[in-house]
């Protein structure tokens, strides 16, 4: 029994670890691939299309060899989800291009409260004061260590709003589709990846040309650049898989809150590997963010235990009520017995 109880915990930790390691590794690989000091592959949207192509290929091989089972999901839902996911990717890229880095970071942080509001209105999910305070602490901590200059433009604000809304909706929909059709995270990803890959490869080069003015056809694919593109695709596969896995097991809010551990890791690795500046403000912000994540984890577990105890209490009360009703129907309740004695 103890082994069975420990098994889900280990797999949950493994899912989070896979997401953090693959996400941080993906950011580091993309930084080398896309930076001017690296290989100058400034085609973020098209690169995402490459990512989903590899993911779709792995999913097709898995289904063909019988390693995974394909379940039915209506095509219109897959198309709708893919449109929202692609708008999230394109919106984030446009937001980064049109806005300052500081405002871009603020827009990413705003995903957390937007997800909370969406889960409240769509799924009637309520949050305790402990969870709310922990979410505020995480957002504040990450904001302190990442937000610098803040410059807002009208077009950039519109793109940021679209990106935040679509990203929040996408992450909530992942969990909803898995529960609605009882489909695994990898199986769902295998169904959505081909649609996203085709659409991003068709429209990605045009979006990238609008973003940076460079043509994908004129890029020189060196051996090093090709190797990093392949590495980026492999890491993206694990990142996408673990994202679906984490959201399916937990919630979009938990994924956003605990996912900011990746931001802390990126800042530390940037300081270690790329000589990025790490000030006292950054350190204090990271400590506050980590503290908020720990409090959030504790608060969520505490609320689960309280809800479980309440469900058990409610279940036992309903069993007593059922027993009383059954006793009355059988004519064995105490008032009936006493009445029978008085009549005799």
mmCIF file of N, CA and C in Angstrom, residues 86-214:
data_model
loop_
_atom_site.group_PDB
_atom_site.id
_atom_site.type_symbol
_atom_site.label_atom_id
_atom_site.label_comp_id
_atom_site.label_asym_id
_atom_site.label_seq_id
_atom_site.Cartn_x
_atom_site.Cartn_y
_atom_site.Cartn_z
ATOM 1 N N UNK A 86 -1.749 28.730 -31.398
ATOM 2 C CA UNK A 86 -0.919 29.474 -32.351
ATOM 3 C C UNK A 86 -1.028 30.982 -32.140
ATOM 4 N N UNK A 87 -2.214 31.455 -31.780
ATOM 5 C CA UNK A 87 -2.374 32.874 -31.465
ATOM 6 C C UNK A 87 -1.578 33.241 -30.215
ATOM 7 N N UNK A 88 -1.477 32.302 -29.275
ATOM 8 C CA UNK A 88 -0.665 32.519 -28.081
ATOM 9 C C UNK A 88 0.808 32.694 -28.455
ATOM 10 N N UNK A 89 1.307 31.799 -29.313
ATOM 11 C CA UNK A 89 2.717 31.855 -29.724
ATOM 12 C C UNK A 89 3.009 33.131 -30.511
ATOM 13 N N UNK A 90 2.177 33.415 -31.494
ATOM 14 C CA UNK A 90 2.377 34.605 -32.324
ATOM 15 C C UNK A 90 2.225 35.884 -31.506
ATOM 16 N N UNK A 91 1.231 35.899 -30.608
ATOM 17 C CA UNK A 91 1.007 37.070 -29.761
ATOM 18 C C UNK A 91 2.185 37.361 -28.857
ATOM 19 N N UNK A 92 2.773 36.302 -28.271
ATOM 20 C CA UNK A 92 3.942 36.478 -27.411
ATOM 21 C C UNK A 92 5.135 37.015 -28.203
ATOM 22 N N UNK A 93 5.351 36.491 -29.412
ATOM 23 C CA UNK A 93 6.459 36.983 -30.248
ATOM 24 C C UNK A 93 6.264 38.449 -30.631
ATOM 25 N N UNK A 94 5.036 38.810 -31.016
ATOM 26 C CA UNK A 94 4.748 40.201 -31.369
ATOM 27 C C UNK A 94 4.860 41.116 -30.155
ATOM 28 N N UNK A 95 4.417 40.617 -28.991
ATOM 29 C CA UNK A 95 4.518 41.409 -27.763
ATOM 30 C C UNK A 95 5.969 41.697 -27.417
ATOM 31 N N UNK A 96 6.831 40.689 -27.588
ATOM 32 C CA UNK A 96 8.255 40.872 -27.303
ATOM 33 C C UNK A 96 8.884 41.867 -28.270
ATOM 34 N N UNK A 97 8.413 41.869 -29.535
ATOM 35 C CA UNK A 97 8.987 42.762 -30.529
ATOM 36 C C UNK A 97 8.505 44.202 -30.336
ATOM 37 N N UNK A 98 7.217 44.389 -30.035
ATOM 38 C CA UNK A 98 6.640 45.729 -30.003
ATOM 39 C C UNK A 98 6.777 46.419 -28.646
ATOM 40 N N UNK A 99 6.963 45.651 -27.583
ATOM 41 C CA UNK A 99 7.034 46.229 -26.241
ATOM 42 C C UNK A 99 8.451 46.156 -25.682
ATOM 43 N N UNK A 100 8.648 46.864 -24.590
ATOM 44 C CA UNK A 100 9.920 46.746 -23.878
ATOM 45 C C UNK A 100 9.967 45.395 -23.165
ATOM 46 N N UNK A 101 11.178 44.983 -22.788
ATOM 47 C CA UNK A 101 11.336 43.691 -22.091
ATOM 48 C C UNK A 101 10.583 43.714 -20.767
ATOM 49 N N UNK A 102 10.598 44.874 -20.088
ATOM 50 C CA UNK A 102 9.915 44.984 -18.806
ATOM 51 C C UNK A 102 8.419 44.762 -18.926
ATOM 52 N N UNK A 103 7.788 45.392 -19.930
ATOM 53 C CA UNK A 103 6.346 45.206 -20.117
ATOM 54 C C UNK A 103 6.031 43.782 -20.570
ATOM 55 N N UNK A 104 6.930 43.191 -21.365
ATOM 56 C CA UNK A 104 6.750 41.798 -21.792
ATOM 57 C C UNK A 104 6.731 40.872 -20.572
ATOM 58 N N UNK A 105 7.633 41.112 -19.614
ATOM 59 C CA UNK A 105 7.672 40.291 -18.401
ATOM 60 C C UNK A 105 6.405 40.496 -17.572
ATOM 61 N N UNK A 106 5.920 41.727 -17.499
ATOM 62 C CA UNK A 106 4.683 41.999 -16.760
ATOM 63 C C UNK A 106 3.502 41.263 -17.394
ATOM 64 N N UNK A 107 3.458 41.270 -18.732
ATOM 65 C CA UNK A 107 2.361 40.569 -19.420
ATOM 66 C C UNK A 107 2.411 39.069 -19.147
ATOM 67 N N UNK A 108 3.616 38.503 -19.060
ATOM 68 C CA UNK A 108 3.734 37.069 -18.740
ATOM 69 C C UNK A 108 3.282 36.792 -17.310
ATOM 70 N N UNK A 109 3.619 37.705 -16.397
ATOM 71 C CA UNK A 109 3.196 37.530 -15.009
ATOM 72 C C UNK A 109 1.676 37.645 -14.867
ATOM 73 N N UNK A 110 1.054 38.447 -15.728
ATOM 74 C CA UNK A 110 -0.397 38.628 -15.638
ATOM 75 C C UNK A 110 -1.161 37.377 -16.049
ATOM 76 N N UNK A 111 -0.471 36.384 -16.617
ATOM 77 C CA UNK A 111 -1.135 35.129 -16.981
ATOM 78 C C UNK A 111 -1.691 34.444 -15.731
ATOM 79 N N UNK A 112 -0.968 34.554 -14.606
ATOM 80 C CA UNK A 112 -1.398 33.878 -13.376
ATOM 81 C C UNK A 112 -2.776 34.349 -12.919
ATOM 82 N N UNK A 113 -2.999 35.674 -12.701
ATOM 83 C CA UNK A 113 -4.355 36.087 -12.283
ATOM 84 C C UNK A 113 -5.425 35.835 -13.339
ATOM 85 N N UNK A 114 -5.052 35.924 -14.626
ATOM 86 C CA UNK A 114 -6.026 35.666 -15.691
ATOM 87 C C UNK A 114 -6.465 34.198 -15.660
ATOM 88 N N UNK A 115 -5.517 33.282 -15.460
ATOM 89 C CA UNK A 115 -5.849 31.856 -15.344
ATOM 90 C C UNK A 115 -6.766 31.623 -14.145
ATOM 91 N N UNK A 116 -6.451 32.272 -13.015
ATOM 92 C CA UNK A 116 -7.294 32.130 -11.819
ATOM 93 C C UNK A 116 -8.718 32.602 -12.091
ATOM 94 N N UNK A 117 -8.855 33.750 -12.758
ATOM 95 C CA UNK A 117 -10.185 34.274 -13.077
ATOM 96 C C UNK A 117 -10.928 33.364 -14.043
ATOM 97 N N UNK A 118 -10.221 32.841 -15.049
ATOM 98 C CA UNK A 118 -10.860 31.934 -16.013
ATOM 99 C C UNK A 118 -11.331 30.648 -15.337
ATOM 100 N N UNK A 119 -10.503 30.096 -14.455
ATOM 101 C CA UNK A 119 -10.898 28.872 -13.755
ATOM 102 C C UNK A 119 -12.088 29.138 -12.831
ATOM 103 N N UNK A 120 -12.165 30.363 -12.287
ATOM 104 C CA UNK A 120 -13.293 30.715 -11.420
ATOM 105 C C UNK A 120 -14.588 30.810 -12.227
ATOM 106 N N UNK A 121 -14.541 31.495 -13.373
ATOM 107 C CA UNK A 121 -15.745 31.702 -14.176
ATOM 108 C C UNK A 121 -16.137 30.462 -14.992
ATOM 109 N N UNK A 122 -15.134 29.733 -15.499
ATOM 110 C CA UNK A 122 -15.434 28.584 -16.349
ATOM 111 C C UNK A 122 -15.698 27.310 -15.559
ATOM 112 N N UNK A 123 -14.960 27.121 -14.457
ATOM 113 C CA UNK A 123 -15.055 25.870 -13.712
ATOM 114 C C UNK A 123 -15.502 26.076 -12.268
ATOM 115 N N UNK A 124 -15.875 27.317 -11.918
ATOM 116 C CA UNK A 124 -16.341 27.632 -10.554
ATOM 117 C C UNK A 124 -15.332 27.212 -9.491
ATOM 118 N N UNK A 125 -14.066 27.421 -9.787
ATOM 119 C CA UNK A 125 -13.002 27.027 -8.865
ATOM 120 C C UNK A 125 -12.702 28.166 -7.907
ATOM 121 N N UNK A 126 -12.687 27.866 -6.617
ATOM 122 C CA UNK A 126 -12.442 28.875 -5.589
ATOM 123 C C UNK A 126 -11.044 28.675 -4.997
ATOM 124 N N UNK A 127 -10.452 29.773 -4.535
ATOM 125 C CA UNK A 127 -9.095 29.735 -3.975
ATOM 126 C C UNK A 127 -9.129 30.271 -2.549
ATOM 127 N N UNK A 128 -8.376 29.620 -1.676
ATOM 128 C CA UNK A 128 -8.289 30.081 -0.296
ATOM 129 C C UNK A 128 -7.388 31.312 -0.212
ATOM 130 N N UNK A 129 -7.461 32.011 0.912
ATOM 131 C CA UNK A 129 -6.637 33.211 1.101
ATOM 132 C C UNK A 129 -5.154 32.860 1.097
ATOM 133 N N UNK A 130 -4.809 31.653 1.590
ATOM 134 C CA UNK A 130 -3.402 31.226 1.578
ATOM 135 C C UNK A 130 -2.877 31.114 0.157
ATOM 136 N N UNK A 131 -3.663 30.497 -0.719
ATOM 137 C CA UNK A 131 -3.246 30.330 -2.114
ATOM 138 C C UNK A 131 -3.123 31.689 -2.801
ATOM 139 N N UNK A 132 -4.075 32.581 -2.557
ATOM 140 C CA UNK A 132 -4.033 33.903 -3.181
ATOM 141 C C UNK A 132 -2.796 34.677 -2.744
ATOM 142 N N UNK A 133 -2.485 34.645 -1.439
ATOM 143 C CA UNK A 133 -1.301 35.342 -0.943
ATOM 144 C C UNK A 133 -0.020 34.758 -1.527
ATOM 145 N N UNK A 134 0.017 33.426 -1.692
ATOM 146 C CA UNK A 134 1.201 32.779 -2.271
ATOM 147 C C UNK A 134 1.378 33.168 -3.736
ATOM 148 N N UNK A 135 0.265 33.232 -4.478
ATOM 149 C CA UNK A 135 0.316 33.640 -5.888
ATOM 150 C C UNK A 135 0.836 35.073 -6.009
ATOM 151 N N UNK A 136 0.358 35.959 -5.134
ATOM 152 C CA UNK A 136 0.821 37.351 -5.145
ATOM 153 C C UNK A 136 2.315 37.424 -4.847
ATOM 154 N N UNK A 137 2.773 36.606 -3.876
ATOM 155 C CA UNK A 137 4.196 36.605 -3.514
ATOM 156 C C UNK A 137 5.060 36.139 -4.687
ATOM 157 N N UNK A 138 4.621 35.091 -5.400
ATOM 158 C CA UNK A 138 5.381 34.590 -6.552
ATOM 159 C C UNK A 138 5.451 35.651 -7.649
ATOM 160 N N UNK A 139 4.293 36.230 -7.985
ATOM 161 C CA UNK A 139 4.258 37.246 -9.044
ATOM 162 C C UNK A 139 5.110 38.453 -8.678
ATOM 163 N N UNK A 140 5.039 38.874 -7.411
ATOM 164 C CA UNK A 140 5.824 40.022 -6.959
ATOM 165 C C UNK A 140 7.318 39.717 -6.998
ATOM 166 N N UNK A 141 7.689 38.513 -6.540
ATOM 167 C CA UNK A 141 9.096 38.133 -6.536
ATOM 168 C C UNK A 141 9.683 38.058 -7.931
ATOM 169 N N UNK A 142 8.961 37.406 -8.846
ATOM 170 C CA UNK A 142 9.438 37.306 -10.234
ATOM 171 C C UNK A 142 9.479 38.688 -10.873
ATOM 172 N N UNK A 143 8.491 39.533 -10.544
ATOM 173 C CA UNK A 143 8.481 40.890 -11.077
ATOM 174 C C UNK A 143 9.675 41.694 -10.625
ATOM 175 N N UNK A 144 10.041 41.554 -9.347
ATOM 176 C CA UNK A 144 11.189 42.294 -8.806
ATOM 177 C C UNK A 144 12.488 41.901 -9.502
ATOM 178 N N UNK A 145 12.658 40.605 -9.784
ATOM 179 C CA UNK A 145 13.936 40.152 -10.343
ATOM 180 C C UNK A 145 13.986 40.176 -11.872
ATOM 181 N N UNK A 146 12.860 40.457 -12.548
ATOM 182 C CA UNK A 146 12.886 40.450 -14.018
ATOM 183 C C UNK A 146 12.490 41.772 -14.658
ATOM 184 N N UNK A 147 11.542 42.487 -14.050
ATOM 185 C CA UNK A 147 11.032 43.700 -14.691
ATOM 186 C C UNK A 147 12.006 44.859 -14.491
ATOM 187 N N UNK A 148 12.393 45.485 -15.584
ATOM 188 C CA UNK A 148 13.286 46.652 -15.525
ATOM 189 C C UNK A 148 12.562 47.860 -16.112
ATOM 190 N N UNK A 149 12.814 48.152 -17.366
ATOM 191 C CA UNK A 149 12.140 49.275 -18.016
ATOM 192 C C UNK A 149 10.748 48.858 -18.474
ATOM 193 N N UNK A 150 9.810 49.787 -18.403
ATOM 194 C CA UNK A 150 8.441 49.515 -18.829
ATOM 195 C C UNK A 150 8.015 50.585 -19.827
ATOM 196 N N UNK A 151 7.818 50.159 -21.070
ATOM 197 C CA UNK A 151 7.382 51.069 -22.123
ATOM 198 C C UNK A 151 6.217 50.418 -22.863
ATOM 199 N N UNK A 152 5.087 51.129 -22.955
ATOM 200 C CA UNK A 152 3.868 50.557 -23.524
ATOM 201 C C UNK A 152 3.511 51.276 -24.819
ATOM 202 N N UNK A 153 3.191 50.472 -25.846
ATOM 203 C CA UNK A 153 2.683 50.997 -27.111
ATOM 204 C C UNK A 153 1.307 50.403 -27.361
ATOM 205 N N UNK A 154 0.482 51.111 -28.134
ATOM 206 C CA UNK A 154 -0.897 50.662 -28.352
ATOM 207 C C UNK A 154 -0.922 49.290 -29.025
ATOM 208 N N UNK A 155 -0.167 49.134 -30.134
ATOM 209 C CA UNK A 155 -0.126 47.840 -30.827
ATOM 210 C C UNK A 155 0.440 46.753 -29.917
ATOM 211 N N UNK A 156 1.482 47.104 -29.183
ATOM 212 C CA UNK A 156 2.088 46.136 -28.266
ATOM 213 C C UNK A 156 1.146 45.720 -27.166
ATOM 214 N N UNK A 157 0.344 46.679 -26.656
ATOM 215 C CA UNK A 157 -0.623 46.371 -25.606
ATOM 216 C C UNK A 157 -1.692 45.417 -26.122
ATOM 217 N N UNK A 158 -2.169 45.644 -27.348
ATOM 218 C CA UNK A 158 -3.179 44.757 -27.939
ATOM 219 C C UNK A 158 -2.620 43.346 -28.110
ATOM 220 N N UNK A 159 -1.382 43.248 -28.641
ATOM 221 C CA UNK A 159 -0.746 41.931 -28.832
ATOM 222 C C UNK A 159 -0.523 41.229 -27.502
ATOM 223 N N UNK A 160 -0.130 41.983 -26.474
ATOM 224 C CA UNK A 160 0.093 41.393 -25.154
ATOM 225 C C UNK A 160 -1.212 40.863 -24.570
ATOM 226 N N UNK A 161 -2.303 41.622 -24.730
ATOM 227 C CA UNK A 161 -3.608 41.181 -24.218
ATOM 228 C C UNK A 161 -4.076 39.906 -24.920
ATOM 229 N N UNK A 162 -3.897 39.854 -26.245
ATOM 230 C CA UNK A 162 -4.263 38.656 -27.014
ATOM 231 C C UNK A 162 -3.423 37.467 -26.562
ATOM 232 N N UNK A 163 -2.102 37.698 -26.376
ATOM 233 C CA UNK A 163 -1.202 36.617 -25.981
ATOM 234 C C UNK A 163 -1.546 36.075 -24.604
ATOM 235 N N UNK A 164 -1.810 36.964 -23.652
ATOM 236 C CA UNK A 164 -2.139 36.544 -22.287
ATOM 237 C C UNK A 164 -3.460 35.772 -22.261
ATOM 238 N N UNK A 165 -4.467 36.303 -22.956
ATOM 239 C CA UNK A 165 -5.779 35.642 -22.983
ATOM 240 C C UNK A 165 -5.680 34.257 -23.626
ATOM 241 N N UNK A 166 -5.013 34.170 -24.790
ATOM 242 C CA UNK A 166 -4.921 32.895 -25.512
ATOM 243 C C UNK A 166 -4.065 31.880 -24.760
ATOM 244 N N UNK A 167 -2.975 32.346 -24.133
ATOM 245 C CA UNK A 167 -2.130 31.432 -23.358
ATOM 246 C C UNK A 167 -2.894 30.863 -22.172
ATOM 247 N N UNK A 168 -3.622 31.710 -21.471
ATOM 248 C CA UNK A 168 -4.412 31.246 -20.320
ATOM 249 C C UNK A 168 -5.488 30.263 -20.757
ATOM 250 N N UNK A 169 -6.197 30.608 -21.843
ATOM 251 C CA UNK A 169 -7.262 29.736 -22.346
ATOM 252 C C UNK A 169 -6.696 28.407 -22.835
ATOM 253 N N UNK A 170 -5.534 28.450 -23.495
ATOM 254 C CA UNK A 170 -4.909 27.224 -23.992
ATOM 255 C C UNK A 170 -4.581 26.268 -22.841
ATOM 256 N N UNK A 171 -3.992 26.808 -21.780
ATOM 257 C CA UNK A 171 -3.566 25.951 -20.675
ATOM 258 C C UNK A 171 -4.747 25.375 -19.914
ATOM 259 N N UNK A 172 -5.831 26.135 -19.789
ATOM 260 C CA UNK A 172 -7.037 25.604 -19.143
ATOM 261 C C UNK A 172 -7.685 24.538 -20.020
ATOM 262 N N UNK A 173 -7.675 24.767 -21.348
ATOM 263 C CA UNK A 173 -8.307 23.833 -22.280
ATOM 264 C C UNK A 173 -7.581 22.489 -22.310
ATOM 265 N N UNK A 174 -6.269 22.492 -22.123
ATOM 266 C CA UNK A 174 -5.503 21.235 -22.099
ATOM 267 C C UNK A 174 -6.072 20.296 -21.039
ATOM 268 N N UNK A 175 -6.242 20.828 -19.824
ATOM 269 C CA UNK A 175 -6.797 20.001 -18.749
ATOM 270 C C UNK A 175 -8.242 19.601 -19.005
ATOM 271 N N UNK A 176 -9.023 20.530 -19.561
ATOM 272 C CA UNK A 176 -10.440 20.246 -19.825
ATOM 273 C C UNK A 176 -10.618 19.133 -20.859
ATOM 274 N N UNK A 177 -9.833 19.183 -21.944
ATOM 275 C CA UNK A 177 -9.925 18.156 -22.986
ATOM 276 C C UNK A 177 -9.498 16.789 -22.465
ATOM 277 N N UNK A 178 -8.462 16.755 -21.633
ATOM 278 C CA UNK A 178 -8.013 15.473 -21.090
ATOM 279 C C UNK A 178 -9.083 14.835 -20.216
ATOM 280 N N UNK A 179 -9.765 15.650 -19.415
ATOM 281 C CA UNK A 179 -10.817 15.111 -18.546
ATOM 282 C C UNK A 179 -12.071 14.762 -19.344
ATOM 283 N N UNK A 180 -12.416 15.609 -20.311
ATOM 284 C CA UNK A 180 -13.648 15.429 -21.073
ATOM 285 C C UNK A 180 -13.608 14.154 -21.902
ATOM 286 N N UNK A 181 -12.472 13.866 -22.551
ATOM 287 C CA UNK A 181 -12.376 12.703 -23.438
ATOM 288 C C UNK A 181 -11.534 11.577 -22.848
ATOM 289 N N UNK A 182 -11.141 11.737 -21.556
ATOM 290 C CA UNK A 182 -10.349 10.711 -20.865
ATOM 291 C C UNK A 182 -9.145 10.290 -21.713
ATOM 292 N N UNK A 183 -8.432 11.286 -22.168
ATOM 293 C CA UNK A 183 -7.284 11.065 -23.035
ATOM 294 C C UNK A 183 -6.007 11.475 -22.312
ATOM 295 N N UNK A 184 -4.942 10.728 -22.535
ATOM 296 C CA UNK A 184 -3.664 11.020 -21.898
ATOM 297 C C UNK A 184 -3.017 12.266 -22.475
ATOM 298 N N UNK A 185 -2.040 12.789 -21.743
ATOM 299 C CA UNK A 185 -1.380 14.028 -22.165
ATOM 300 C C UNK A 185 -0.648 13.848 -23.489
ATOM 301 N N UNK A 186 0.087 12.740 -23.646
ATOM 302 C CA UNK A 186 0.847 12.524 -24.878
ATOM 303 C C UNK A 186 -0.089 12.269 -26.060
ATOM 304 N N UNK A 187 -1.195 11.551 -25.817
ATOM 305 C CA UNK A 187 -2.148 11.277 -26.896
ATOM 306 C C UNK A 187 -2.798 12.572 -27.391
ATOM 307 N N UNK A 188 -3.133 13.466 -26.466
ATOM 308 C CA UNK A 188 -3.715 14.751 -26.855
ATOM 309 C C UNK A 188 -2.695 15.590 -27.622
ATOM 310 N N UNK A 189 -1.465 15.608 -27.144
ATOM 311 C CA UNK A 189 -0.407 16.362 -27.829
ATOM 312 C C UNK A 189 -0.169 15.810 -29.227
ATOM 313 N N UNK A 190 -0.247 14.489 -29.375
ATOM 314 C CA UNK A 190 -0.049 13.866 -30.685
ATOM 315 C C UNK A 190 -1.129 14.275 -31.682
ATOM 316 N N UNK A 191 -2.333 14.584 -31.171
ATOM 317 C CA UNK A 191 -3.428 14.985 -32.058
ATOM 318 C C UNK A 191 -3.356 16.463 -32.436
ATOM 319 N N UNK A 192 -2.901 17.302 -31.515
ATOM 320 C CA UNK A 192 -2.852 18.743 -31.791
ATOM 321 C C UNK A 192 -1.564 19.158 -32.494
ATOM 322 N N UNK A 193 -0.477 18.429 -32.284
ATOM 323 C CA UNK A 193 0.826 18.814 -32.848
ATOM 324 C C UNK A 193 0.834 18.887 -34.377
ATOM 325 N N UNK A 194 0.259 17.915 -35.112
ATOM 326 C CA UNK A 194 0.276 18.024 -36.585
ATOM 327 C C UNK A 194 -0.421 19.271 -37.102
ATOM 328 N N UNK A 195 -1.568 19.630 -36.504
ATOM 329 C CA UNK A 195 -2.304 20.814 -36.945
ATOM 330 C C UNK A 195 -1.495 22.075 -36.690
ATOM 331 N N UNK A 196 -0.873 22.149 -35.496
ATOM 332 C CA UNK A 196 -0.053 23.318 -35.171
ATOM 333 C C UNK A 196 1.192 23.377 -36.044
ATOM 334 N N UNK A 197 1.778 22.228 -36.326
ATOM 335 C CA UNK A 197 2.990 22.191 -37.150
ATOM 336 C C UNK A 197 2.708 22.706 -38.560
ATOM 337 N N UNK A 198 1.639 22.211 -39.182
ATOM 338 C CA UNK A 198 1.304 22.620 -40.556
ATOM 339 C C UNK A 198 1.008 24.112 -40.624
ATOM 340 N N UNK A 199 0.183 24.594 -39.681
ATOM 341 C CA UNK A 199 -0.198 26.017 -39.715
ATOM 342 C C UNK A 199 0.991 26.930 -39.433
ATOM 343 N N UNK A 200 1.852 26.546 -38.493
ATOM 344 C CA UNK A 200 3.008 27.384 -38.165
ATOM 345 C C UNK A 200 4.052 27.373 -39.275
ATOM 346 N N UNK A 201 4.228 26.238 -39.937
ATOM 347 C CA UNK A 201 5.191 26.182 -41.039
ATOM 348 C C UNK A 201 4.694 26.966 -42.257
ATOM 349 N N UNK A 202 3.364 27.051 -42.423
ATOM 350 C CA UNK A 202 2.805 27.806 -43.548
ATOM 351 C C UNK A 202 2.865 29.315 -43.304
ATOM 352 N N UNK A 203 2.477 29.724 -42.094
ATOM 353 C CA UNK A 203 2.379 31.157 -41.809
ATOM 354 C C UNK A 203 3.562 31.697 -41.012
ATOM 355 N N UNK A 204 4.359 30.801 -40.402
ATOM 356 C CA UNK A 204 5.486 31.228 -39.584
ATOM 357 C C UNK A 204 6.520 32.082 -40.306
ATOM 358 N N UNK A 205 6.974 31.677 -41.503
ATOM 359 C CA UNK A 205 7.966 32.493 -42.214
ATOM 360 C C UNK A 205 7.490 33.915 -42.506
ATOM 361 N N UNK A 206 6.193 34.073 -42.809
ATOM 362 C CA UNK A 206 5.648 35.416 -43.067
ATOM 363 C C UNK A 206 5.606 36.239 -41.780
ATOM 364 N N UNK A 207 5.211 35.582 -40.676
ATOM 365 C CA UNK A 207 5.188 36.280 -39.383
ATOM 366 C C UNK A 207 6.593 36.695 -38.966
ATOM 367 N N UNK A 208 7.573 35.801 -39.166
ATOM 368 C CA UNK A 208 8.957 36.119 -38.805
ATOM 369 C C UNK A 208 9.526 37.231 -39.676
ATOM 370 N N UNK A 209 9.152 37.243 -40.952
ATOM 371 C CA UNK A 209 9.616 38.313 -41.851
ATOM 372 C C UNK A 209 9.049 39.659 -41.395
ATOM 373 N N UNK A 210 7.809 39.643 -40.922
ATOM 374 C CA UNK A 210 7.213 40.872 -40.397
ATOM 375 C C UNK A 210 7.903 41.307 -39.103
ATOM 376 N N UNK A 211 8.320 40.328 -38.301
ATOM 377 C CA UNK A 211 8.941 40.634 -37.012
ATOM 378 C C UNK A 211 10.356 41.187 -37.146
ATOM 379 N N UNK A 212 11.168 40.596 -38.048
ATOM 380 C CA UNK A 212 12.587 40.986 -38.090
ATOM 381 C C UNK A 212 13.091 41.413 -39.464
ATOM 382 N N UNK A 213 12.264 41.262 -40.513
ATOM 383 C CA UNK A 213 12.670 41.691 -41.846
ATOM 384 C C UNK A 213 13.636 40.760 -42.549
ATOM 385 N N UNK A 214 13.875 39.563 -42.001
ATOM 386 C CA UNK A 214 14.783 38.590 -42.605
ATOM 387 C C UNK A 214 13.991 37.449 -43.235
#
